[in-house]
Coordinates of C-alpha atoms (C1' of nucleotides) in Angstrom, one line a residue:
Chain A
M1 CA -115.6 317.4 -18.7
P2 CA -113.4 315.2 -20.8
R3 CA -113.4 311.4 -20.3
L4 CA -111.5 310.6 -17.2
N5 CA -109.0 308.5 -19.2
D6 CA -108.1 311.7 -21.2
Q7 CA -107.7 313.7 -18.0
V8 CA -105.3 311.1 -16.6
Q9 CA -103.4 310.9 -19.9
E10 CA -102.9 314.7 -19.7
L11 CA -101.7 314.5 -16.1
L12 CA -99.3 311.7 -16.7
Q13 CA -97.9 313.5 -19.7
E14 CA -97.5 316.6 -17.6
Y15 CA -95.7 314.5 -15.0
A16 CA -93.4 313.1 -17.7
D17 CA -92.7 316.6 -19.1
L18 CA -91.8 317.9 -15.7
I19 CA -89.5 315.0 -15.1
N20 CA -87.8 315.9 -18.4
I21 CA -87.6 319.6 -17.6
T22 CA -86.1 319.0 -14.1
G23 CA -83.5 316.7 -15.6
G24 CA -84.9 313.5 -14.1
D25 CA -84.3 310.0 -15.5
A26 CA -85.2 310.1 -19.2
F27 CA -86.3 306.5 -19.1
R28 CA -88.6 307.2 -16.2
A29 CA -90.1 310.1 -18.1
R30 CA -90.6 307.8 -21.1
A31 CA -92.3 305.2 -18.9
Y32 CA -94.8 307.9 -17.9
E33 CA -95.3 309.0 -21.4
K34 CA -96.0 305.5 -22.5
A35 CA -98.4 305.0 -19.6
A36 CA -100.1 308.2 -20.5
R37 CA -100.8 307.0 -24.0
A38 CA -101.8 303.6 -22.8
V39 CA -104.5 305.1 -20.4
G40 CA -105.7 307.5 -23.1
G41 CA -106.1 304.7 -25.6
H42 CA -107.6 302.2 -23.1
P43 CA -111.2 301.5 -24.0
E44 CA -112.4 300.9 -20.5
D45 CA -113.0 303.9 -18.1
V46 CA -110.2 304.0 -15.5
A47 CA -112.6 305.4 -13.0
G48 CA -113.9 301.9 -12.4
L49 CA -110.5 300.3 -11.9
D50 CA -108.5 299.7 -8.7
V51 CA -104.7 299.6 -8.5
K52 CA -104.7 295.9 -9.5
G53 CA -107.0 296.5 -12.4
L54 CA -105.0 299.5 -13.6
Q55 CA -101.9 297.4 -13.7
Q56 CA -103.5 295.2 -16.2
I57 CA -103.2 298.0 -18.8
P58 CA -99.9 297.4 -20.7
G59 CA -97.4 300.1 -19.8
V60 CA -99.0 300.8 -16.4
G61 CA -97.1 299.4 -13.4
K62 CA -97.5 299.7 -9.7
S63 CA -96.2 303.3 -9.4
T64 CA -98.4 304.7 -12.2
A65 CA -101.4 302.7 -11.0
E66 CA -101.1 304.2 -7.6
K67 CA -101.0 307.7 -8.9
V68 CA -104.0 307.1 -11.1
A69 CA -105.9 305.6 -8.1
E70 CA -104.9 308.6 -6.0
Y71 CA -106.4 310.9 -8.7
T72 CA -109.7 309.1 -9.0
A73 CA -110.0 309.1 -5.2
T74 CA -108.8 312.6 -4.3
G75 CA -108.7 314.6 -7.5
R76 CA -105.0 315.2 -7.2
I77 CA -101.6 313.5 -7.5
T78 CA -99.2 314.5 -4.8
A79 CA -96.0 313.7 -6.7
L80 CA -97.3 315.9 -9.6
E81 CA -98.1 318.8 -7.3
T82 CA -94.6 318.6 -5.9
L83 CA -93.0 318.9 -9.3
R84 CA -95.5 321.7 -10.3
A85 CA -94.3 323.7 -7.3
K86 CA -90.8 323.8 -8.7
I87 CA -91.5 324.9 -12.3
P88 CA -93.9 327.6 -13.4
S89 CA -96.6 326.2 -15.7
G90 CA -95.5 328.6 -18.5
V91 CA -92.2 326.8 -18.7
R92 CA -93.9 323.6 -19.7
E93 CA -96.2 325.5 -22.1
M94 CA -93.1 326.7 -23.9
M95 CA -92.5 323.1 -24.9
A96 CA -95.6 323.3 -27.1
V97 CA -93.6 325.7 -29.4
P98 CA -92.0 323.7 -32.2
S99 CA -88.2 323.2 -31.7
V100 CA -88.5 324.0 -28.0
G101 CA -88.2 320.8 -25.9
P102 CA -87.6 320.3 -22.2
K103 CA -83.9 321.2 -22.2
R104 CA -84.3 324.5 -24.0
A105 CA -87.4 325.4 -21.9
L106 CA -85.3 324.9 -18.7
A107 CA -82.3 326.8 -20.1
L108 CA -84.5 329.7 -21.0
Y109 CA -86.1 329.7 -17.5
R110 CA -82.8 329.2 -15.7
D111 CA -80.7 331.7 -17.6
L112 CA -83.3 334.4 -18.5
G113 CA -86.2 333.7 -16.1
I114 CA -88.5 333.3 -19.1
A115 CA -91.6 331.5 -17.9
S116 CA -94.2 331.9 -20.6
V117 CA -94.6 331.8 -24.4
D118 CA -95.3 335.6 -24.4
E119 CA -92.1 336.3 -22.5
L120 CA -90.2 334.1 -24.9
A121 CA -91.5 336.0 -27.9
D122 CA -90.5 339.3 -26.2
A123 CA -87.1 338.0 -25.4
I124 CA -86.5 337.0 -29.0
R125 CA -87.7 340.4 -30.3
S126 CA -85.4 342.2 -28.0
D127 CA -82.4 340.0 -29.0
K128 CA -81.9 338.5 -25.5
L129 CA -81.9 334.9 -26.7
S130 CA -78.3 334.8 -27.8
E131 CA -77.3 335.2 -24.2
V132 CA -78.3 331.6 -23.6
A133 CA -75.8 329.0 -24.7
G134 CA -77.0 327.0 -27.7
F135 CA -79.3 329.7 -29.0
G136 CA -78.3 331.7 -32.1
E137 CA -80.1 333.9 -34.6
R138 CA -81.7 331.1 -36.6
S139 CA -83.0 329.6 -33.4
G140 CA -84.8 332.8 -32.5
E141 CA -86.4 333.1 -36.0
K142 CA -87.5 329.5 -35.9
I143 CA -89.0 329.7 -32.5
L144 CA -90.8 333.0 -33.3
H145 CA -92.3 331.3 -36.4
G146 CA -93.4 328.4 -34.3
I147 CA -95.1 330.8 -31.9
E148 CA -96.9 332.5 -34.7
L149 CA -98.1 329.1 -35.9
M150 CA -99.5 328.3 -32.5
R151 CA -101.2 331.7 -32.3
Q152 CA -102.9 331.2 -35.7
S153 CA -104.9 328.4 -34.2
G154 CA -104.4 330.1 -30.8
G155 CA -107.1 329.6 -28.2
R156 CA -108.9 327.3 -30.5
T157 CA -110.0 323.9 -29.3
L158 CA -109.7 320.7 -31.3
L159 CA -112.9 319.1 -32.6
D160 CA -112.8 316.0 -30.4
T161 CA -112.4 318.0 -27.2
A162 CA -115.0 320.5 -28.2
T163 CA -117.5 317.8 -29.3
E164 CA -117.1 315.8 -26.2
L165 CA -117.6 318.9 -24.0
A166 CA -120.6 320.2 -26.0
E167 CA -122.3 316.8 -25.9
Q168 CA -121.9 316.6 -22.1
I169 CA -123.2 320.1 -21.6
V170 CA -126.2 319.5 -23.9
A171 CA -126.9 316.2 -22.0
A172 CA -126.7 318.0 -18.6
L173 CA -128.9 320.9 -19.6
S174 CA -131.5 318.7 -21.3
D175 CA -132.1 317.1 -17.9
V176 CA -133.0 320.4 -16.3
P177 CA -136.7 320.5 -15.6
G178 CA -138.4 323.0 -18.0
C179 CA -135.8 322.6 -20.8
T180 CA -137.8 321.7 -23.9
R181 CA -134.9 321.7 -26.4
C182 CA -131.2 321.9 -26.3
A183 CA -128.4 321.6 -28.9
Y184 CA -125.0 323.0 -29.7
A185 CA -124.7 325.4 -32.6
G186 CA -121.8 327.6 -33.9
S187 CA -118.7 326.5 -35.7
L188 CA -118.8 323.2 -33.9
R189 CA -122.1 322.3 -35.5
R190 CA -120.6 323.3 -38.9
M191 CA -117.8 320.9 -38.1
R192 CA -115.0 323.5 -38.5
E193 CA -111.6 321.9 -37.8
T194 CA -111.1 323.9 -34.6
V195 CA -113.6 325.7 -32.4
G196 CA -113.2 329.1 -30.8
D197 CA -116.0 328.8 -28.3
I198 CA -119.0 326.5 -27.8
D199 CA -122.4 327.9 -28.5
V200 CA -125.3 326.1 -26.8
L201 CA -128.9 326.9 -27.4
A202 CA -131.9 325.9 -25.4
T203 CA -135.6 326.6 -25.1
A204 CA -137.5 327.0 -21.8
A205 CA -140.3 329.2 -20.5
D206 CA -138.0 330.2 -17.6
S207 CA -134.3 330.5 -18.4
E208 CA -133.0 330.8 -14.9
P209 CA -132.7 327.1 -14.0
L210 CA -130.7 326.5 -17.2
M211 CA -128.4 329.4 -16.5
A212 CA -127.9 328.2 -13.0
A213 CA -127.3 324.6 -14.1
L214 CA -124.5 325.7 -16.5
T215 CA -122.7 327.8 -13.9
E216 CA -122.9 324.9 -11.4
L217 CA -121.3 322.3 -13.7
P218 CA -118.3 320.8 -11.9
Y219 CA -115.8 321.7 -14.7
V220 CA -116.9 325.3 -14.9
A221 CA -114.0 327.3 -13.6
E222 CA -115.3 330.9 -14.1
V223 CA -118.5 332.6 -14.9
I224 CA -117.7 335.4 -17.3
A225 CA -121.3 336.8 -17.6
S226 CA -124.7 335.7 -16.6
G227 CA -128.1 337.2 -17.5
P228 CA -131.6 336.1 -18.4
T229 CA -130.8 335.4 -22.1
K230 CA -127.1 334.6 -22.1
T231 CA -124.6 333.1 -19.8
S232 CA -120.9 332.7 -20.6
V233 CA -118.5 330.5 -18.7
L234 CA -115.0 329.2 -18.9
T235 CA -114.2 325.6 -18.3
D236 CA -111.2 324.3 -16.4
Q237 CA -109.7 323.5 -19.7
G238 CA -110.0 327.2 -20.8
V239 CA -112.9 326.7 -23.2
Q240 CA -115.5 329.4 -23.3
V241 CA -119.1 328.2 -23.4
D242 CA -122.0 330.5 -24.3
L243 CA -125.5 329.4 -23.4
R244 CA -128.5 331.2 -24.8
V245 CA -132.1 330.5 -23.9
V246 CA -134.9 331.5 -26.2
P247 CA -138.6 331.0 -26.4
E248 CA -139.7 327.7 -27.9
E249 CA -141.3 329.4 -30.9
D250 CA -138.0 331.0 -31.9
W251 CA -136.0 327.9 -31.8
G252 CA -135.6 327.6 -35.6
A253 CA -134.5 331.2 -36.2
A254 CA -132.2 331.2 -33.2
L255 CA -130.6 327.9 -34.3
V256 CA -130.0 329.3 -37.8
Y257 CA -128.6 332.5 -36.3
F258 CA -126.2 330.9 -33.8
T259 CA -125.1 328.2 -36.2
G260 CA -123.8 330.7 -38.7
S261 CA -121.6 331.2 -40.5
K262 CA -121.7 334.9 -40.4
A263 CA -121.4 335.1 -44.2
H264 CA -124.2 332.6 -44.6
N265 CA -126.4 334.5 -42.2
I266 CA -125.8 337.8 -44.0
K267 CA -126.9 336.3 -47.2
L268 CA -130.0 334.8 -45.6
R269 CA -130.9 338.2 -44.1
T270 CA -130.5 339.9 -47.4
M271 CA -132.9 337.4 -48.9
A272 CA -135.3 337.9 -46.0
V273 CA -135.4 341.6 -46.5
R274 CA -136.3 341.1 -50.2
A275 CA -139.1 338.8 -49.0
G276 CA -140.4 341.3 -46.6
L277 CA -139.0 339.5 -43.7
K278 CA -136.4 340.2 -41.1
L279 CA -134.2 337.5 -39.6
S280 CA -132.3 338.2 -36.4
E281 CA -131.2 336.5 -33.2
Y282 CA -134.6 337.4 -31.8
G283 CA -136.5 335.5 -34.5
L284 CA -138.0 335.8 -37.9
F285 CA -140.3 338.8 -38.4
E286 CA -142.7 339.9 -41.0
V287 CA -142.0 343.6 -41.7
D288 CA -145.2 345.6 -41.2
G289 CA -146.7 347.5 -44.0
D290 CA -144.9 347.5 -47.3
A291 CA -142.1 345.3 -48.7
K292 CA -144.3 342.5 -49.8
N293 CA -143.1 342.9 -53.4
G294 CA -139.8 341.1 -53.1
G295 CA -138.4 337.7 -54.0
A296 CA -140.7 335.5 -52.0
K297 CA -143.9 336.9 -53.5
G298 CA -144.0 334.5 -56.4
G299 CA -142.2 332.1 -54.2
G300 CA -144.5 329.2 -53.7
A301 CA -146.6 327.6 -51.0
K302 CA -143.9 327.0 -48.4
G303 CA -143.1 330.7 -48.0
G304 CA -146.7 331.5 -47.9
G305 CA -147.4 328.8 -45.4
A306 CA -144.9 330.1 -43.0
K307 CA -146.2 333.6 -43.4
A308 CA -149.7 332.4 -42.6
A309 CA -148.4 331.0 -39.4
A310 CA -147.1 334.5 -38.7
K311 CA -150.4 335.6 -37.6
A312 CA -149.5 334.0 -34.3
A313 CA -147.6 336.3 -32.0
K314 CA -146.8 339.9 -31.8
A315 CA -143.1 340.6 -31.5
T316 CA -141.4 341.7 -28.4
K317 CA -138.2 342.6 -30.2
G318 CA -138.0 343.9 -33.8
D319 CA -140.4 346.0 -35.6
G320 CA -142.9 343.6 -37.1
T321 CA -145.0 340.5 -36.5
K322 CA -143.1 337.6 -35.3
V323 CA -143.2 334.5 -37.6
V324 CA -143.3 331.3 -35.6
S325 CA -140.1 329.5 -36.5
A326 CA -140.0 326.4 -34.4
T327 CA -137.7 324.6 -36.7
E328 CA -134.8 325.5 -39.1
E329 CA -136.8 324.0 -41.9
E330 CA -139.5 326.6 -41.4
V331 CA -137.0 329.4 -41.5
Y332 CA -135.4 328.2 -44.7
A333 CA -138.8 327.5 -46.2
A334 CA -139.9 331.1 -45.5
L335 CA -137.1 332.1 -47.8
D336 CA -138.1 329.5 -50.4
L337 CA -135.0 327.4 -49.6
P338 CA -134.7 323.8 -48.6
W339 CA -133.0 323.1 -45.3
I340 CA -129.2 323.5 -45.7
A341 CA -126.9 321.2 -43.8
P342 CA -124.7 323.1 -41.3
P343 CA -121.3 322.0 -42.7
L344 CA -122.3 323.8 -46.0
R345 CA -123.3 327.1 -44.4
E346 CA -120.1 329.0 -45.3
D347 CA -121.5 331.1 -48.2
R348 CA -119.5 329.0 -50.6
G349 CA -122.3 328.8 -53.1
E350 CA -124.7 326.7 -51.0
I351 CA -127.5 329.2 -51.1
E352 CA -127.3 329.4 -54.9
A353 CA -127.1 325.7 -55.2
A354 CA -130.1 325.4 -52.9
L355 CA -132.1 327.8 -55.0
R356 CA -131.3 325.7 -58.1
G357 CA -132.3 322.5 -56.2
E358 CA -128.7 321.2 -56.5
L359 CA -127.5 320.7 -53.0
P360 CA -125.3 317.7 -52.7
D361 CA -126.5 314.6 -51.1
L362 CA -123.8 314.7 -48.4
V363 CA -121.8 311.7 -47.3
Q364 CA -122.9 310.5 -43.8
E365 CA -120.9 308.7 -41.1
S366 CA -123.4 305.8 -41.5
D367 CA -122.4 305.5 -45.2
L368 CA -118.9 304.3 -44.3
R369 CA -118.4 300.6 -44.9
G370 CA -114.8 300.4 -43.7
D371 CA -111.6 302.0 -42.5
L372 CA -108.5 301.8 -44.7
H373 CA -105.8 303.2 -42.4
T374 CA -105.2 301.7 -38.9
H375 CA -102.4 300.6 -36.7
T376 CA -101.8 297.9 -34.1
D377 CA -99.3 297.2 -31.4
L378 CA -97.0 295.6 -34.0
T379 CA -95.8 299.1 -34.5
D380 CA -96.9 302.2 -32.6
G381 CA -100.5 301.3 -31.9
L382 CA -101.7 300.4 -28.5
A383 CA -104.2 297.6 -29.2
S384 CA -103.6 294.2 -30.5
L385 CA -104.7 293.0 -33.9
E386 CA -107.6 291.1 -32.3
E387 CA -108.7 294.1 -30.3
M388 CA -108.7 296.4 -33.3
I389 CA -110.5 293.9 -35.5
D390 CA -113.1 293.2 -32.8
T391 CA -113.8 296.9 -32.4
A392 CA -114.1 297.4 -36.1
A393 CA -116.5 294.5 -36.4
A394 CA -118.6 296.1 -33.6
R395 CA -118.8 299.2 -35.7
G396 CA -120.6 297.2 -38.3
Y397 CA -118.0 297.7 -41.0
S398 CA -118.0 295.3 -44.0
Y399 CA -114.2 295.7 -44.6
F400 CA -111.3 296.8 -42.5
A401 CA -107.6 297.3 -43.4
V402 CA -104.8 297.0 -40.9
T403 CA -101.9 299.1 -42.2
D404 CA -98.9 299.1 -39.8
H405 CA -95.8 301.1 -40.5
A406 CA -93.2 299.9 -43.0
P407 CA -89.5 299.6 -42.2
D408 CA -88.2 302.9 -43.5
L409 CA -89.7 304.5 -40.4
V410 CA -86.8 303.1 -38.6
M411 CA -88.1 303.6 -35.1
Q412 CA -90.9 301.1 -35.7
R413 CA -88.5 298.3 -36.3
M414 CA -90.6 296.6 -39.0
T415 CA -89.2 293.6 -40.8
D416 CA -90.5 291.4 -43.7
E417 CA -90.9 288.6 -41.2
K418 CA -93.0 290.5 -38.8
M419 CA -95.3 291.8 -41.5
L420 CA -95.7 288.3 -43.0
A421 CA -96.5 286.8 -39.6
Q422 CA -99.1 289.5 -39.0
R423 CA -100.7 288.6 -42.4
E424 CA -100.9 284.9 -41.3
Q425 CA -102.5 286.0 -38.0
L426 CA -105.0 288.2 -39.8
H427 CA -105.9 285.3 -42.1
R428 CA -106.5 283.1 -39.1
L429 CA -108.8 285.8 -37.5
A430 CA -110.9 286.0 -40.7
D431 CA -112.9 283.0 -39.5
R432 CA -114.0 284.9 -36.4
H433 CA -115.7 287.6 -38.3
K434 CA -117.6 286.2 -41.2
K435 CA -119.2 289.6 -42.1
L436 CA -116.0 291.6 -41.9
R437 CA -113.6 291.3 -44.8
L438 CA -110.1 291.8 -43.4
L439 CA -107.5 293.5 -45.6
H440 CA -103.8 293.2 -44.9
G441 CA -102.1 296.5 -45.7
T442 CA -99.3 298.8 -44.7
E443 CA -98.5 302.4 -44.4
L444 CA -95.5 303.0 -46.6
N445 CA -93.1 305.9 -46.2
I446 CA -92.8 308.2 -49.2
G447 CA -89.0 308.8 -49.4
P448 CA -87.6 312.2 -50.5
D449 CA -87.4 311.0 -54.1
G450 CA -90.9 309.4 -54.1
G451 CA -89.7 305.8 -53.6
V452 CA -91.3 303.6 -50.9
D453 CA -90.1 300.9 -48.5
W454 CA -90.4 297.7 -50.4
P455 CA -89.8 296.4 -53.9
P456 CA -92.8 295.6 -56.2
E457 CA -92.8 291.9 -55.5
F458 CA -93.2 292.4 -51.8
L459 CA -95.8 295.2 -52.2
A460 CA -97.8 292.9 -54.4
G461 CA -98.5 290.7 -51.4
F462 CA -100.6 293.4 -49.7
D463 CA -104.3 293.9 -50.2
L464 CA -103.9 297.7 -49.8
C465 CA -101.1 300.2 -49.4
V466 CA -101.4 303.7 -47.8
A467 CA -98.3 305.8 -48.5
S468 CA -97.5 308.9 -46.5
V469 CA -94.8 311.5 -45.9
H470 CA -93.1 311.0 -42.5
S471 CA -89.8 312.8 -43.0
H472 CA -88.0 315.5 -45.1
F473 CA -90.7 318.0 -44.4
N474 CA -88.5 320.9 -45.6
L475 CA -87.8 319.9 -49.2
D476 CA -88.6 322.6 -51.7
R477 CA -91.9 322.8 -53.5
A478 CA -90.7 321.1 -56.7
A479 CA -89.2 318.2 -54.7
Q480 CA -92.2 317.7 -52.5
T481 CA -94.5 317.7 -55.5
H482 CA -92.3 315.3 -57.4
R483 CA -92.2 312.8 -54.6
L484 CA -96.0 312.8 -54.1
V485 CA -96.7 312.6 -57.8
R486 CA -94.3 309.6 -58.0
A487 CA -96.1 308.0 -55.1
C488 CA -99.4 308.3 -56.9
E489 CA -97.8 306.8 -60.0
N490 CA -96.7 303.7 -58.0
P491 CA -99.2 301.0 -59.1
Y492 CA -99.1 299.5 -55.5
V493 CA -100.1 302.7 -53.7
H494 CA -103.8 303.0 -53.3
V495 CA -104.2 305.8 -50.8
I496 CA -102.0 308.9 -50.1
G497 CA -102.2 309.3 -46.3
H498 CA -102.3 312.7 -44.5
L499 CA -101.1 314.5 -47.6
T500 CA -99.8 317.8 -46.2
T501 CA -98.6 316.3 -42.9
R502 CA -99.8 319.3 -40.9
R503 CA -100.6 319.0 -37.2
I504 CA -103.1 321.6 -36.2
G505 CA -101.4 324.3 -34.1
R506 CA -98.2 322.4 -34.1
R507 CA -96.8 322.0 -37.6
G508 CA -97.7 323.7 -40.8
P509 CA -98.3 321.9 -44.1
I510 CA -95.4 320.9 -46.4
D511 CA -94.8 323.2 -49.4
V512 CA -96.3 321.3 -52.3
D513 CA -98.2 322.1 -55.5
L514 CA -101.4 320.5 -54.5
D515 CA -103.1 320.9 -57.9
A516 CA -100.3 318.8 -59.5
V517 CA -100.7 316.1 -56.9
F518 CA -104.5 316.1 -57.2
A519 CA -104.2 315.8 -60.9
A520 CA -101.8 312.9 -60.6
A521 CA -104.1 311.2 -58.0
A522 CA -107.1 311.5 -60.4
R523 CA -105.1 310.3 -63.4
T524 CA -103.7 307.3 -61.6
G525 CA -106.8 306.3 -59.6
T526 CA -105.1 306.9 -56.3
A527 CA -107.4 307.9 -53.4
I528 CA -106.5 310.9 -51.2
E529 CA -107.0 310.3 -47.6
I530 CA -109.1 312.5 -45.4
N531 CA -107.3 311.7 -42.2
S532 CA -109.9 312.0 -39.4
S533 CA -107.5 312.4 -36.5
P534 CA -108.6 315.7 -34.8
Q535 CA -104.9 316.7 -34.6
R536 CA -104.5 316.4 -38.3
L537 CA -107.8 316.7 -40.3
D538 CA -105.6 316.5 -43.4
L539 CA -106.7 317.4 -46.1
R540 CA -108.5 320.6 -45.1
D541 CA -112.0 321.2 -46.5
E542 CA -111.0 323.8 -49.1
D543 CA -108.2 321.6 -50.4
I544 CA -110.7 318.7 -50.7
L545 CA -112.9 320.9 -52.8
R546 CA -110.0 321.6 -55.1
A547 CA -109.1 317.9 -55.3
K548 CA -112.6 317.0 -56.2
R549 CA -112.6 319.5 -59.1
H550 CA -109.6 317.5 -60.4
G551 CA -111.7 314.3 -60.2
A552 CA -109.8 312.8 -57.3
R553 CA -111.5 310.2 -55.0
F554 CA -111.1 310.1 -51.2
S555 CA -110.8 307.7 -48.4
I556 CA -112.0 308.8 -44.9
D557 CA -109.8 307.0 -42.5
S558 CA -109.2 307.0 -38.7
D559 CA -105.4 306.4 -38.7
A560 CA -106.4 304.8 -35.4
H561 CA -103.6 303.9 -33.0
A562 CA -106.0 302.6 -30.3
T563 CA -109.5 301.2 -30.3
P564 CA -111.2 304.5 -29.2
H565 CA -109.6 306.2 -32.2
L566 CA -111.7 304.1 -34.5
A567 CA -114.5 306.6 -33.8
Y568 CA -112.6 309.4 -35.4
P569 CA -114.1 309.2 -38.8
R570 CA -117.1 311.3 -37.6
F571 CA -114.7 314.2 -37.8
G572 CA -113.4 313.2 -41.2
V573 CA -117.0 312.9 -42.4
G574 CA -117.7 316.4 -41.1
T575 CA -114.7 317.7 -43.0
A576 CA -115.9 315.9 -46.1
Q577 CA -119.3 317.4 -45.7
R578 CA -117.8 320.8 -45.6
A579 CA -116.2 320.0 -48.9
W580 CA -119.6 318.9 -50.4
L581 CA -118.6 315.3 -50.8
T582 CA -121.1 312.6 -51.6
T583 CA -120.7 308.8 -51.4
E584 CA -119.6 308.8 -55.0
D585 CA -116.5 310.7 -54.0
V586 CA -115.6 308.5 -51.0
V587 CA -114.2 305.0 -51.9
N588 CA -114.8 303.5 -48.4
T589 CA -118.5 304.0 -48.7
W590 CA -118.5 301.7 -51.7
T591 CA -119.3 298.1 -51.7
W592 CA -116.4 295.7 -51.5
Q593 CA -116.9 294.7 -55.1
R594 CA -116.5 298.2 -56.3
L595 CA -113.7 299.1 -53.9
K596 CA -111.8 295.9 -55.0
H597 CA -112.0 297.1 -58.6
F598 CA -110.7 300.5 -57.6
L599 CA -107.8 299.0 -55.8
R600 CA -106.5 297.3 -58.9
K601 CA -104.8 300.2 -60.7
D602 CA -104.3 297.6 -63.4
A603 CA -103.6 300.1 -66.2
L604 CA -100.4 301.2 -64.4
R605 CA -98.8 297.9 -64.1
Chain B
dG1 C1' -90.8 303.3 -14.1
dC2 C1' -91.9 299.1 -16.8
dC3 C1' -91.0 294.7 -18.4
dG4 C1' -89.5 289.6 -19.3
dT5 C1' -88.8 283.4 -25.9
dT6 C1' -82.5 288.0 -22.5
dT7 C1' -87.4 287.0 -16.7
dT8 C1' -86.2 290.4 -10.9
dC9 C1' -81.6 293.1 -13.6
dG10 C1' -80.5 295.7 -17.2
dG11 C1' -82.2 297.2 -21.0
dC12 C1' -85.5 300.7 -22.8
dC13 C1' -87.6 303.4 -30.6
dC14 C1' -83.2 304.7 -33.6
dG15 C1' -81.8 307.7 -37.0
dA16 C1' -82.0 312.3 -39.3
dC17 C1' -82.0 316.9 -39.2
dT18 C1' -80.9 321.5 -37.4
dG19 C1' -78.2 324.8 -35.7
dT20 C1' -74.8 325.3 -33.0
dT21 C1' -71.2 323.3 -32.7
dT22 C1' -65.4 322.2 -34.4
dT23 C1' -67.6 317.0 -32.2
dC24 C1' -72.3 317.7 -30.4
dA25 C1' -77.0 318.5 -28.0
dG26 C1' -81.6 318.9 -28.7
dT27 C1' -85.8 317.9 -31.1
dC28 C1' -88.7 315.2 -33.8
dG29 C1' -91.1 311.3 -35.9

DNA sequence: GCCGTTTTCGGCCCGACTGTTTTCAGTCG
């Protein structure tokens, strides 16, 4: 189950949406939206707070506090139930389609009775949309395109939700008596940007108590299938979880098998066959009789060692003798391979690299020495400068940049004076954290022509500037490329933030010649951000690989807008690992001395 | 509904873009 704060955030947001759809007071709706974000970003668990305590959260007043308290006490919010009864849930779900907001969702429901995304797509295809005032041909096309975008990531769960759920399930199952090992596998373990379902693997002599424990979890809504080796359930958030229980001696083979990817496994199985072995979900087997004249024959002590251990047990499934494979290392060793980190297991050359002994020494979350892109409540963040800095210090960073929005993002109402006052405040706070070097930065807006918010003399006052695209997403490819190349060429721009501006399942990437931008970044010494927000994960792993080939460097940042978001870099690091990055590629793993040098861009001035 | 260097009422993120309009509504960041 997600953190209670996240559940409450979702419910308050739903309440705000329903107020909007039903034509309620827009300011009231906005108050609930703000309260939703405030609760979601609040570091303390709301479960432990009473009405008084809840009201201490900025943006939460008496009315919201009472609703939250009602939810923690009873598991429901009466006022929300009342609104839900008036509007089918599918109407609100239509708001997830880009360019469909509350007004259009209501109009579609009221005039055509459309109450789901599927019905909406059907209505467009059968040309019914023009019957509703305000909808023309272009609207239909745009909405249909938006629906397709949603479906591409359709049914997939974002990394933060999936990770949290998987960790809770693993913790719960690990406590079941008789469970000797438990971990999650699948695409989540490989740190793919979204996850279709969650695969959990466990070992136990008797699988029954584990299967029962899974189906009895409070947030399991439906049991899809349940047998002695596999149980599948659906959570109340609609995420499918598959649990498999295997004998202890098969743990390694099973973990390899269920971690995937499919392509990686196929290649491993091919190698196994050549080595006279067979790898399947039931374990690693030595094929009886012949087939000992394959690749592993000359293959060194490790393979031989594992085979020696094979004398252990006779197989129950498969044709040959089961090879004990209690760990992944043993399985890989049987194939004369070193252990391969899950994020690399995509058959993108990792097996060949492993054979050559050239696997990269992947960057780890613990290698990060700082965060170079964060926000405070001076703009659209939730936490104060002090709170953000204190949390960063607690993470053990040695440097930390505060980069609030610049004035061209008009809604943030930034001014020179506010920025300079924040700098003063930051300098005063420097005394509090002797071990943490504080950097005063900003997140600039890259204009349609590639210009940024402030003139050089003002930019020179910052320790660090991130520059990002926040508008004009529809420029043509040449214009998008030009603006981003120009931003790289700006001697005061150190990091290009969320380069493609995509939001997973919500908005596609801008149309840009990535190779041209990567080349410009490498040439000018501008780092490219790996934005770790689970909604963005921008750049994608395959684009990072391309950028690395151009010689670009990267900054793995949280883009935190609240203190809990400062933990996001684990997802950015996962993405970086999928792109084979090492600490050499990631500037915020470097010492301050080295980073300082990188930030100079002297040659361009 | 929330909040207060404008303090218990009266404001509340503001401008651009898009597609449908012929003067604007809805959506988005």
